[in-house]
N, CA and C atoms as an extended XYZ file, in Angstrom:
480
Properties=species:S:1:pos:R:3:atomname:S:1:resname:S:1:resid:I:1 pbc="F F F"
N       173.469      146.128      154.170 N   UNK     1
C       173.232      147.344      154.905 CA  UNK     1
C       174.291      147.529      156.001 C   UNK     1
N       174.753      146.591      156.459 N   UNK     2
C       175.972      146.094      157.998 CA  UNK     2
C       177.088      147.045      157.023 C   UNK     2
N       176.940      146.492      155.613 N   UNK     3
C       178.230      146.438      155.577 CA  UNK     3
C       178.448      147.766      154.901 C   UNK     3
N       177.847      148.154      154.335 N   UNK     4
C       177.499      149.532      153.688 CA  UNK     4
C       177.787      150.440      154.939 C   UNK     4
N       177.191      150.818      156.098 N   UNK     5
C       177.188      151.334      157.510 CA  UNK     5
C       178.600      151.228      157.626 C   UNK     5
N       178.982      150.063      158.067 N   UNK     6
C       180.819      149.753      158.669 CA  UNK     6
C       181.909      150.799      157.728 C   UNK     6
N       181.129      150.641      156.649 N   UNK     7
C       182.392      151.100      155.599 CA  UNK     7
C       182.303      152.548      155.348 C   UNK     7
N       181.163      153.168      155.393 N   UNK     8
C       180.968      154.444      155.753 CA  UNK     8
C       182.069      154.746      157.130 C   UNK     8
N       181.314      154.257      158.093 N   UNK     9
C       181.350      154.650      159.102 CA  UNK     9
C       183.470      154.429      159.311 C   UNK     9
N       184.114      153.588      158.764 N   UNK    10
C       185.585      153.774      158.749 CA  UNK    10
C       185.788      154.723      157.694 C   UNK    10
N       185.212      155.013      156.438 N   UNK    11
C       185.982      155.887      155.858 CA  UNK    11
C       185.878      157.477      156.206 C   UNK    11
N       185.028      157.484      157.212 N   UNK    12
C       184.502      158.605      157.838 CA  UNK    12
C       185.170      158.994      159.172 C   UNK    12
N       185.468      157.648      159.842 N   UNK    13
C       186.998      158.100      161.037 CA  UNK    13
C       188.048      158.044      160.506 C   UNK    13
N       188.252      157.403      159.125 N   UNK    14
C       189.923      158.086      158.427 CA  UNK    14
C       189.917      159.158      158.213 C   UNK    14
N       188.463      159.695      157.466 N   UNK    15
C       188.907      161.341      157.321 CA  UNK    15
C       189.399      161.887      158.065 C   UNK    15
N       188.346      162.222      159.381 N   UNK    16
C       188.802      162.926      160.618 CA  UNK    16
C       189.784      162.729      161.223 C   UNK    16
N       190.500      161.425      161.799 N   UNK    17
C       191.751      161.463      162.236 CA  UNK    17
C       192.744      161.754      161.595 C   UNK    17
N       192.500      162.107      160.439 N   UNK    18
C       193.543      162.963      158.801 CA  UNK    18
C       193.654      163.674      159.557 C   UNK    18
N       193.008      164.800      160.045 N   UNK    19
C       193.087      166.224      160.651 CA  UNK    19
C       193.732      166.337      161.573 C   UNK    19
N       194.289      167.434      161.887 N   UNK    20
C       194.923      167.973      162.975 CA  UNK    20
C       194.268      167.879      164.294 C   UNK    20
N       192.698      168.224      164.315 N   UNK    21
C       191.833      168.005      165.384 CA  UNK    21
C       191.738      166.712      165.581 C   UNK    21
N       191.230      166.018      164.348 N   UNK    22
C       191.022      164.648      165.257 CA  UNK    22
C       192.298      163.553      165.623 C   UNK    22
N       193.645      164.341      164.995 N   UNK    23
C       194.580      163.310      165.537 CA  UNK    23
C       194.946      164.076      167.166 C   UNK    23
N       194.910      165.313      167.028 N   UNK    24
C       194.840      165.358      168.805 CA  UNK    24
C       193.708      164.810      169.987 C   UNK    24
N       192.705      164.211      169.236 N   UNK    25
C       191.669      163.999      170.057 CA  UNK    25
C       192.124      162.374      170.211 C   UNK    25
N       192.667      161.853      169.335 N   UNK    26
C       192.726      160.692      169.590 CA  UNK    26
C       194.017      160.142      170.136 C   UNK    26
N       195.216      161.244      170.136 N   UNK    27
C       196.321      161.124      170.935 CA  UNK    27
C       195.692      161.171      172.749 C   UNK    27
N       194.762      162.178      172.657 N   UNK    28
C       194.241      162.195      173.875 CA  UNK    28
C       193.995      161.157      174.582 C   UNK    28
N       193.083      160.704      173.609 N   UNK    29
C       192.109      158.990      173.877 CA  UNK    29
C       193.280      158.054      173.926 C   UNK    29
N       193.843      157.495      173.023 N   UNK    30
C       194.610      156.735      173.437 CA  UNK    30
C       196.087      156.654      174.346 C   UNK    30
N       196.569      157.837      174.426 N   UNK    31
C       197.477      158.101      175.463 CA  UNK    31
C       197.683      157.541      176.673 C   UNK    31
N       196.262      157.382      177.547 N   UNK    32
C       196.653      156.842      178.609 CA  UNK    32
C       196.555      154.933      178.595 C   UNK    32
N       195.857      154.513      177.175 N   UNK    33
C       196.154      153.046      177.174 CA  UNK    33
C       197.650      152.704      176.734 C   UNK    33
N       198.571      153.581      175.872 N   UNK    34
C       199.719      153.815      175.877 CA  UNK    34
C       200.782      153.551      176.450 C   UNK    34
N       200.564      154.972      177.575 N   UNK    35
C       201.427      154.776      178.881 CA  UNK    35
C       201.304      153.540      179.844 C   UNK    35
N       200.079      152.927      179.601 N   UNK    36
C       199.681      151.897      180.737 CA  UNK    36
C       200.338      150.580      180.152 C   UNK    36
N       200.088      150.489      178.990 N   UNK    37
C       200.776      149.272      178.109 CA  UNK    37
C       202.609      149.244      178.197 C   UNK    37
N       202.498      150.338      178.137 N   UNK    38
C       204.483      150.571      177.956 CA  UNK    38
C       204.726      150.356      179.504 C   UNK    38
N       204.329      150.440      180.676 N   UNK    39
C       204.614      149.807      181.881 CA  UNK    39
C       204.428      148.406      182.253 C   UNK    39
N       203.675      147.538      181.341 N   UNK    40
C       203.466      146.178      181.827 CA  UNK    40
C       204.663      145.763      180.860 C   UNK    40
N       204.962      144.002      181.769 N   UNK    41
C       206.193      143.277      181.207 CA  UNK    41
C       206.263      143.131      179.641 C   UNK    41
N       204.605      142.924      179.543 N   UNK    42
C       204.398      142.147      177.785 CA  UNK    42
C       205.008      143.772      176.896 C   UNK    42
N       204.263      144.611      177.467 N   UNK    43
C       204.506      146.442      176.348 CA  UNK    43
C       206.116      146.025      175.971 C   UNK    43
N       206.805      146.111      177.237 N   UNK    44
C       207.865      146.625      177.339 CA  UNK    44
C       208.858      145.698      175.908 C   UNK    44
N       208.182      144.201      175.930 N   UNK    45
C       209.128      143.296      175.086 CA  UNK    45
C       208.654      143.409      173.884 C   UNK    45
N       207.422      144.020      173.574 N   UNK    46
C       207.023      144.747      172.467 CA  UNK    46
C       207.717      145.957      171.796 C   UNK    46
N       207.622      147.306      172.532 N   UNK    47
C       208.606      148.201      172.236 CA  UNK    47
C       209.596      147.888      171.745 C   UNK    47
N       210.447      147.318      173.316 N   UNK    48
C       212.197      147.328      173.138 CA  UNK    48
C       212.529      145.906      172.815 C   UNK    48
N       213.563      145.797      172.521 N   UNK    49
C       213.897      144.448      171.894 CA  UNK    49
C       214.653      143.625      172.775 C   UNK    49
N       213.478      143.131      173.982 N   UNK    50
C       214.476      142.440      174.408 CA  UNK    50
C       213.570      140.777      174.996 C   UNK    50
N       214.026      139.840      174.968 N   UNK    51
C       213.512      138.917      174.727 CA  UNK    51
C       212.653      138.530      174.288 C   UNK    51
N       211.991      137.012      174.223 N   UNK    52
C       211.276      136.626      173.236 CA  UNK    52
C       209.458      137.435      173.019 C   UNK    52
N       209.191      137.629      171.546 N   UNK    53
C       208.106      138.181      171.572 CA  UNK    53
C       206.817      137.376      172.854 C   UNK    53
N       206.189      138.534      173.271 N   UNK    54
C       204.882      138.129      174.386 CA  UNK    54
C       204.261      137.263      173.011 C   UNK    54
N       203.140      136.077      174.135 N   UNK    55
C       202.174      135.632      173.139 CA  UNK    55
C       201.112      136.494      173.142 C   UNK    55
N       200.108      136.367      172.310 N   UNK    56
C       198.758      136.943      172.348 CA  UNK    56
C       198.033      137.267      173.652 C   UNK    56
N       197.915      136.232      174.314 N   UNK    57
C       197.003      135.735      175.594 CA  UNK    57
C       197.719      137.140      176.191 C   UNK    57
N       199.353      137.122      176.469 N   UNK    58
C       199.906      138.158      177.536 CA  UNK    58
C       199.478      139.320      177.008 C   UNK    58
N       199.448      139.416      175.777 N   UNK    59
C       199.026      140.833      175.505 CA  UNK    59
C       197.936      141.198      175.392 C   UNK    59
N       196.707      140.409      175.412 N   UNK    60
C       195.155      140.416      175.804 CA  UNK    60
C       195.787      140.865      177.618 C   UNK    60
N       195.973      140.021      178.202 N   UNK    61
C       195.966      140.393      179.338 CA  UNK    61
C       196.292      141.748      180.075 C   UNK    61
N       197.743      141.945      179.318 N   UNK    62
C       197.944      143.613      180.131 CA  UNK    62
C       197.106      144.322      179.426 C   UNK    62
N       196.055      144.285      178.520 N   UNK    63
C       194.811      145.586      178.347 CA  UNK    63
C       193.265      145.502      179.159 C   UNK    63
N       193.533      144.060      179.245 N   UNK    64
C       191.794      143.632      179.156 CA  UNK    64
C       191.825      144.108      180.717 C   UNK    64
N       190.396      144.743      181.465 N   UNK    65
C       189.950      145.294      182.786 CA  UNK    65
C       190.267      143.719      183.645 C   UNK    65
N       190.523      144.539      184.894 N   UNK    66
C       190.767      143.014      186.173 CA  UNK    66
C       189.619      143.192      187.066 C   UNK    66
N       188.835      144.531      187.445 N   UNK    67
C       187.661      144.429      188.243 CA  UNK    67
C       186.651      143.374      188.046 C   UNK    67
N       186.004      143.486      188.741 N   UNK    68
C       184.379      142.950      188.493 CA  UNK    68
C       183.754      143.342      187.458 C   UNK    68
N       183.453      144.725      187.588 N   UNK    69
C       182.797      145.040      186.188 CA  UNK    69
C       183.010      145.155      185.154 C   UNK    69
N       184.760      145.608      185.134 N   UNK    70
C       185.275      145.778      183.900 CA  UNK    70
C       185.064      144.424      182.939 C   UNK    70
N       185.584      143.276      183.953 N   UNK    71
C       185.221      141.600      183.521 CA  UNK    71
C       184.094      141.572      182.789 C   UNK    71
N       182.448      142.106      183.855 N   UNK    72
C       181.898      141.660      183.561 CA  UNK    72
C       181.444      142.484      181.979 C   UNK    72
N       181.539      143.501      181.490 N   UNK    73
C       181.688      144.364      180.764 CA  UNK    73
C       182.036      143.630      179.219 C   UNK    73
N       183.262      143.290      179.553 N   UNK    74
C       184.101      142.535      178.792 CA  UNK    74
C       183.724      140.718      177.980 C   UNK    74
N       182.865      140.397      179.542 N   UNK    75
C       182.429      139.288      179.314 CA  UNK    75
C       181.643      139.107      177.996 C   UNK    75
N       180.717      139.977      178.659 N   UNK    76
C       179.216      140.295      178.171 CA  UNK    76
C       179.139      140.760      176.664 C   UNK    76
N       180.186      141.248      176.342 N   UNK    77
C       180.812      141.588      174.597 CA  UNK    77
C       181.227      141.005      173.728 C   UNK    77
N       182.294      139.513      174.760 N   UNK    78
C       182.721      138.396      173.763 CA  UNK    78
C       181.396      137.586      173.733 C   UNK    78
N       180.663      137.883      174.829 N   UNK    79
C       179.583      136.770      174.352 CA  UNK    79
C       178.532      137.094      173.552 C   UNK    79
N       178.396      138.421      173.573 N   UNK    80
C       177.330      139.291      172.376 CA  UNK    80
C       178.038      138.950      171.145 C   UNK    80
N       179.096      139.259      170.769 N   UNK    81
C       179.954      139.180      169.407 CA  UNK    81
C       179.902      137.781      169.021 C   UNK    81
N       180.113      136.575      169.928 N   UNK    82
C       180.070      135.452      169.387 CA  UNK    82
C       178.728      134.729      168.972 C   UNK    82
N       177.687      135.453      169.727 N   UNK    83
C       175.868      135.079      169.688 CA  UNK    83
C       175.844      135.964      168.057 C   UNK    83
N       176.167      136.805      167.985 N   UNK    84
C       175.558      138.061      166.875 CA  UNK    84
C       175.828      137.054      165.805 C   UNK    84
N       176.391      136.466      165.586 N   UNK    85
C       176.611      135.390      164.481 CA  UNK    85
C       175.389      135.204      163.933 C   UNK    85
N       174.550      134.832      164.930 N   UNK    86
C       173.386      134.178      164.270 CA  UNK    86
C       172.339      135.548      163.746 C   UNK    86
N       172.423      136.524      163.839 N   UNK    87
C       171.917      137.539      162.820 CA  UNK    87
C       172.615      137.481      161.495 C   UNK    87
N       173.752      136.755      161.333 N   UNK    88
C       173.663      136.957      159.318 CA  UNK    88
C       173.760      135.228      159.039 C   UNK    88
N       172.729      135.343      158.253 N   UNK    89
C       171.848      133.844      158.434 CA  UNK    89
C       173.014      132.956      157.691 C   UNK    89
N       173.617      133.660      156.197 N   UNK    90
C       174.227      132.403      156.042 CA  UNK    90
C       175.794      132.604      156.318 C   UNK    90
N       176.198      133.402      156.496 N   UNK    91
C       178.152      134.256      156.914 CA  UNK    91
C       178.182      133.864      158.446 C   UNK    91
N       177.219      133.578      159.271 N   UNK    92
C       177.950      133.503      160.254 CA  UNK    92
C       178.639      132.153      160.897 C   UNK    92
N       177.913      131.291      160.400 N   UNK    93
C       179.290      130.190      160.983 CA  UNK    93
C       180.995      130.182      160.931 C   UNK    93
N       180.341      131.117      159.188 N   UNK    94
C       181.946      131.805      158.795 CA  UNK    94
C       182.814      132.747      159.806 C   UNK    94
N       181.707      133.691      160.395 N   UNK    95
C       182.183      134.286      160.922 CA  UNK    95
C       183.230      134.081      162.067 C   UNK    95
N       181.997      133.049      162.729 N   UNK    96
C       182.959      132.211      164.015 CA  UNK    96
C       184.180      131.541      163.903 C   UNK    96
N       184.162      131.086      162.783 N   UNK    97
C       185.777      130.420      162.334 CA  UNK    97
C       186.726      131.387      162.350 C   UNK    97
N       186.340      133.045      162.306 N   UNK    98
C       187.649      133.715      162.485 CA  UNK    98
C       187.133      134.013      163.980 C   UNK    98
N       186.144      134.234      164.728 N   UNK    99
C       186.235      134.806      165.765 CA  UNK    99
C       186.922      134.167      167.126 C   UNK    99
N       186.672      132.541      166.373 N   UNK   100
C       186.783      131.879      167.553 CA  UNK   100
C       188.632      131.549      168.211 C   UNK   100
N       189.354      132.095      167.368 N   UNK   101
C       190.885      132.057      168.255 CA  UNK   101
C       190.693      133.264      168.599 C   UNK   101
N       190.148      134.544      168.279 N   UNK   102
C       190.135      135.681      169.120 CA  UNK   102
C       188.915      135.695      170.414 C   UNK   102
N       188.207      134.611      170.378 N   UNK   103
C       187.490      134.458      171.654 CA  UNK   103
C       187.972      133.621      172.505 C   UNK   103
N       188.847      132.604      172.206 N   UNK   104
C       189.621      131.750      172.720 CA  UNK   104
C       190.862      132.993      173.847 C   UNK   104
N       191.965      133.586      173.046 N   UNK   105
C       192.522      133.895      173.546 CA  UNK   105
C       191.666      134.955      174.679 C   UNK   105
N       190.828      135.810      174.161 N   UNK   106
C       190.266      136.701      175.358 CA  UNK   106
C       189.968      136.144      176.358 C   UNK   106
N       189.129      134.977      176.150 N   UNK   107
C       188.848      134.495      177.550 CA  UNK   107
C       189.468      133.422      178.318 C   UNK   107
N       190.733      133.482      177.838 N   UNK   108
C       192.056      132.989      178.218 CA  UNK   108
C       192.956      134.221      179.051 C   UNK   108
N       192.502      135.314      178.527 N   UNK   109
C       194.057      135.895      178.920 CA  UNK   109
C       192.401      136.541      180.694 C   UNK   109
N       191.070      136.833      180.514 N   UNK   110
C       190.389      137.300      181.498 CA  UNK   110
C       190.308      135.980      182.840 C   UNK   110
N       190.288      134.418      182.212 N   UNK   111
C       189.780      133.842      183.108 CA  UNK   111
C       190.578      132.704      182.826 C   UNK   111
N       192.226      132.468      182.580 N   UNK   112
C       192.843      131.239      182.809 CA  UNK   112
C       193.388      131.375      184.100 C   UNK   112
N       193.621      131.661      184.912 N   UNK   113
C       193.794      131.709      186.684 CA  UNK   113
C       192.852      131.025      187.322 C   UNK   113
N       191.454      131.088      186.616 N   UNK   114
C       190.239      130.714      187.721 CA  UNK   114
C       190.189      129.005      186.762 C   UNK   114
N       189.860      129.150      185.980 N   UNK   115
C       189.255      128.187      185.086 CA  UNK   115
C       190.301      127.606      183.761 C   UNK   115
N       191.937      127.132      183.806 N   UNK   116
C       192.403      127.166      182.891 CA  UNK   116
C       192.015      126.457      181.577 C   UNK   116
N       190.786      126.172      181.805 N   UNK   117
C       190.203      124.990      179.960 CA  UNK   117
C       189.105      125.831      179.547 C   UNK   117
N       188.440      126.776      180.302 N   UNK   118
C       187.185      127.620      179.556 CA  UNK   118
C       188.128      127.914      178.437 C   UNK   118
N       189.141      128.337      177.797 N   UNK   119
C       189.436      129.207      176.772 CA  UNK   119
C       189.362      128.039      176.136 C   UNK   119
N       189.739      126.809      175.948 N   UNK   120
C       189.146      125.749      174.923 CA  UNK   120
C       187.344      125.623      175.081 C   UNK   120
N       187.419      125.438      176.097 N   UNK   121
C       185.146      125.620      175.982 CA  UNK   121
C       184.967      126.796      175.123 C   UNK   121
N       185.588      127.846      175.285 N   UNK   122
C       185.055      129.198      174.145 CA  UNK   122
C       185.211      129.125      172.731 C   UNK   122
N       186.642      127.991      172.587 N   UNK   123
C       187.177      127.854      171.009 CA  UNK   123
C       186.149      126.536      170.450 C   UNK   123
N       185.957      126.030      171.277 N   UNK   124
C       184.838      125.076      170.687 CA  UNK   124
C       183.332      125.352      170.578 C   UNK   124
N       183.185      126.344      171.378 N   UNK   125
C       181.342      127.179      171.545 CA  UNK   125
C       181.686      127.457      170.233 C   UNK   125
N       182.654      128.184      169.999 N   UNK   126
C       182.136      129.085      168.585 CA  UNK   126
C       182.841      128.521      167.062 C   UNK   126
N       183.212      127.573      167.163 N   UNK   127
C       183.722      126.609      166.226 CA  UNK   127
C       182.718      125.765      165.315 C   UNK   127
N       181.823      124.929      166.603 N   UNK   128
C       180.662      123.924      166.537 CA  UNK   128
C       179.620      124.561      166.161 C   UNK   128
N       179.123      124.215      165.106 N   UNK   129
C       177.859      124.700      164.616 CA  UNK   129
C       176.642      124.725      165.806 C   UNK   129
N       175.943      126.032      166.266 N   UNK   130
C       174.411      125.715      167.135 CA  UNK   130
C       174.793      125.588      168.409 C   UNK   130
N       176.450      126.149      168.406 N   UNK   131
C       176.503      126.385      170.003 CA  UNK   131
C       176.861      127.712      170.449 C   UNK   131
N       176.567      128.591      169.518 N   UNK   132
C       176.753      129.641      170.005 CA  UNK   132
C       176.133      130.805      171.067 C   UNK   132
N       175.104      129.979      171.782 N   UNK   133
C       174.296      130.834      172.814 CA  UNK   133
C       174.579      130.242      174.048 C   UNK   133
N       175.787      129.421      174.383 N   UNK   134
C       176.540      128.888      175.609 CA  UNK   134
C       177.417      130.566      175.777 C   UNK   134
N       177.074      130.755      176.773 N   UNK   135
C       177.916      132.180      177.437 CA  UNK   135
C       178.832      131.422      177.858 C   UNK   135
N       180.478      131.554      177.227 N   UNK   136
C       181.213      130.709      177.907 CA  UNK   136
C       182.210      132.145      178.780 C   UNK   136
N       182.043      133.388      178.220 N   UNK   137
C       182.619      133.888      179.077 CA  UNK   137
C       182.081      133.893      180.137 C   UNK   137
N       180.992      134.870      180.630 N   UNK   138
C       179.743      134.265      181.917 CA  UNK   138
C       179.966      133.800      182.563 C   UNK   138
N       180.435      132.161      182.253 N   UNK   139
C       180.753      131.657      182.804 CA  UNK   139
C       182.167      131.374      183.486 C   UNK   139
N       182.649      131.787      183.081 N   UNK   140
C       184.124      132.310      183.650 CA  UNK   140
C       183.872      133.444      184.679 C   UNK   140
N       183.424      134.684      184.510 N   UNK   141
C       182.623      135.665      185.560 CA  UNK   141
C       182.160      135.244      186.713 C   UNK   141
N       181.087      133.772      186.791 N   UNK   142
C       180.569      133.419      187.255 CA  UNK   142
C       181.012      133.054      188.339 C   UNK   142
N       181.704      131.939      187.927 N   UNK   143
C       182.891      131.029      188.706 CA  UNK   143
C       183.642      131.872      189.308 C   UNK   143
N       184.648      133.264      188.848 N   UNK   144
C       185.221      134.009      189.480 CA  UNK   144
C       184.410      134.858      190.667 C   UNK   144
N       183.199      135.473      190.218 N   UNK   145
C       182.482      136.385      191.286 CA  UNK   145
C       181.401      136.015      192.210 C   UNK   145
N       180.903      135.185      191.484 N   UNK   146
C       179.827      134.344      191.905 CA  UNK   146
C       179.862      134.063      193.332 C   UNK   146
N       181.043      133.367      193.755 N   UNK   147
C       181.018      133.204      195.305 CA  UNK   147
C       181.098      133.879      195.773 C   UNK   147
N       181.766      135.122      195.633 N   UNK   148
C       181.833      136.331      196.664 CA  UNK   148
C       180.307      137.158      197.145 C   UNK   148
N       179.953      136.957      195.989 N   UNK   149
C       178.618      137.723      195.553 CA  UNK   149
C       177.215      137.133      196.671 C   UNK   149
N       177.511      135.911      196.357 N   UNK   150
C       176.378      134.839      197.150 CA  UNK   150
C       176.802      134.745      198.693 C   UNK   150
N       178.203      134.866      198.907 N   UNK   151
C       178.654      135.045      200.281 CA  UNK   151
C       177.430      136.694      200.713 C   UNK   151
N       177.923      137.764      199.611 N   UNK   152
C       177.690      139.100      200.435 CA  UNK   152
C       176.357      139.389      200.686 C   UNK   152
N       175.465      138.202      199.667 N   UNK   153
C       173.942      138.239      200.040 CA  UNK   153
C       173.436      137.732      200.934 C   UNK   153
N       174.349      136.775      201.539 N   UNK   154
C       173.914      135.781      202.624 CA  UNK   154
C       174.155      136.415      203.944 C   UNK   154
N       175.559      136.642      204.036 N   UNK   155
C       175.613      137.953      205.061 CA  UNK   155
C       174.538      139.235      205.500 C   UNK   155
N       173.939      139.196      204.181 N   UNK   156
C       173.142      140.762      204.071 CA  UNK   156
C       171.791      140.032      204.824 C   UNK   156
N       171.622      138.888      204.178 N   UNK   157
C       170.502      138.082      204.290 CA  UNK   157
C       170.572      137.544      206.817 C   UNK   157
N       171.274      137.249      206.649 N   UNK   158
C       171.782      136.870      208.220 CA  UNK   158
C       171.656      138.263      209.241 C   UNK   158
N       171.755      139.209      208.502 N   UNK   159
C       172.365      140.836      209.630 CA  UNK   159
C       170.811      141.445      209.946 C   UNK   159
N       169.758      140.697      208.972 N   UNK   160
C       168.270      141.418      208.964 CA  UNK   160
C       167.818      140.806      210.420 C   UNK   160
């Protein structure tokens, strides 16, 4: 039924972006991730040809959000996508074997500054059979916001 749905549901945004309407709607949409990409270091060695190709991680990085929420947003998706596994009872360990260098690098390129080994904790959450309900992004979030957060309650908590 997943898969029946998915496949609809792409051969149904190829149509439309066929069109004249929906390729302007989606020049729209993607335009400004575009322009934003072609200004960071990694776009630029992408485009133009000039030194060595960016790795993955850099190019996760100049897209993925730097706020709080955007993080936490972000978090909260690699860790839904890597849990959802366990809804297809017997494909998903499979699944994780491809997901897990693309969960690796994401939460490498959001949280190697704070925490540089979570992106191996994430490649091994979703590698290892029955560990896939460790939020390892979360926990990267955590560690990053967490203190600020508990500082601004304590403050809030002190001013009463």
């Amino acid at each position: 039924l997943l898969s029946i749905t998915l496949t609809i549901g792409t051969l149904s945004s190829a149509l439309y972006f066929s069109t004249r309407q929906g390729r302007t709607k989606l020049h729209h949409l993607l335009e400004p991730m575009y322009l934003t990409f072609l200004t960071t270091h990694s776009g630029q060695r992408i485009i133009y040809d000039v030194g060595p190709r960016p790795s993955p991680q850099s190019l996760a990085k100049a897209v993925l959000p730097t706020g709080m929420i955007g993080k936490l947003v972000t978090s909260l998706l690699i860790d839904f996508i890597g849990s959802a596994s366990y809804l297809i009872p017997l494909l998903g360990e499979a699944f994780d074997l491809t997901w897990a260098p693309t969960s690796m690098i994401l939460v490498g390129a959001l949280y190697d500054d704070i925490m540089p080994n979570l992106k191996y904790v994430a490649l091994m959450e979703e590698l290892l059979p029955l560990t896939d309900w460790i939020p390892s992004a979360m926990l990267g979030w955590v560690r990053e916001f967490g203190p600020g957060i508990l500082e601004e309650w304590r403050g809030r908590g002190q001013g009463m």
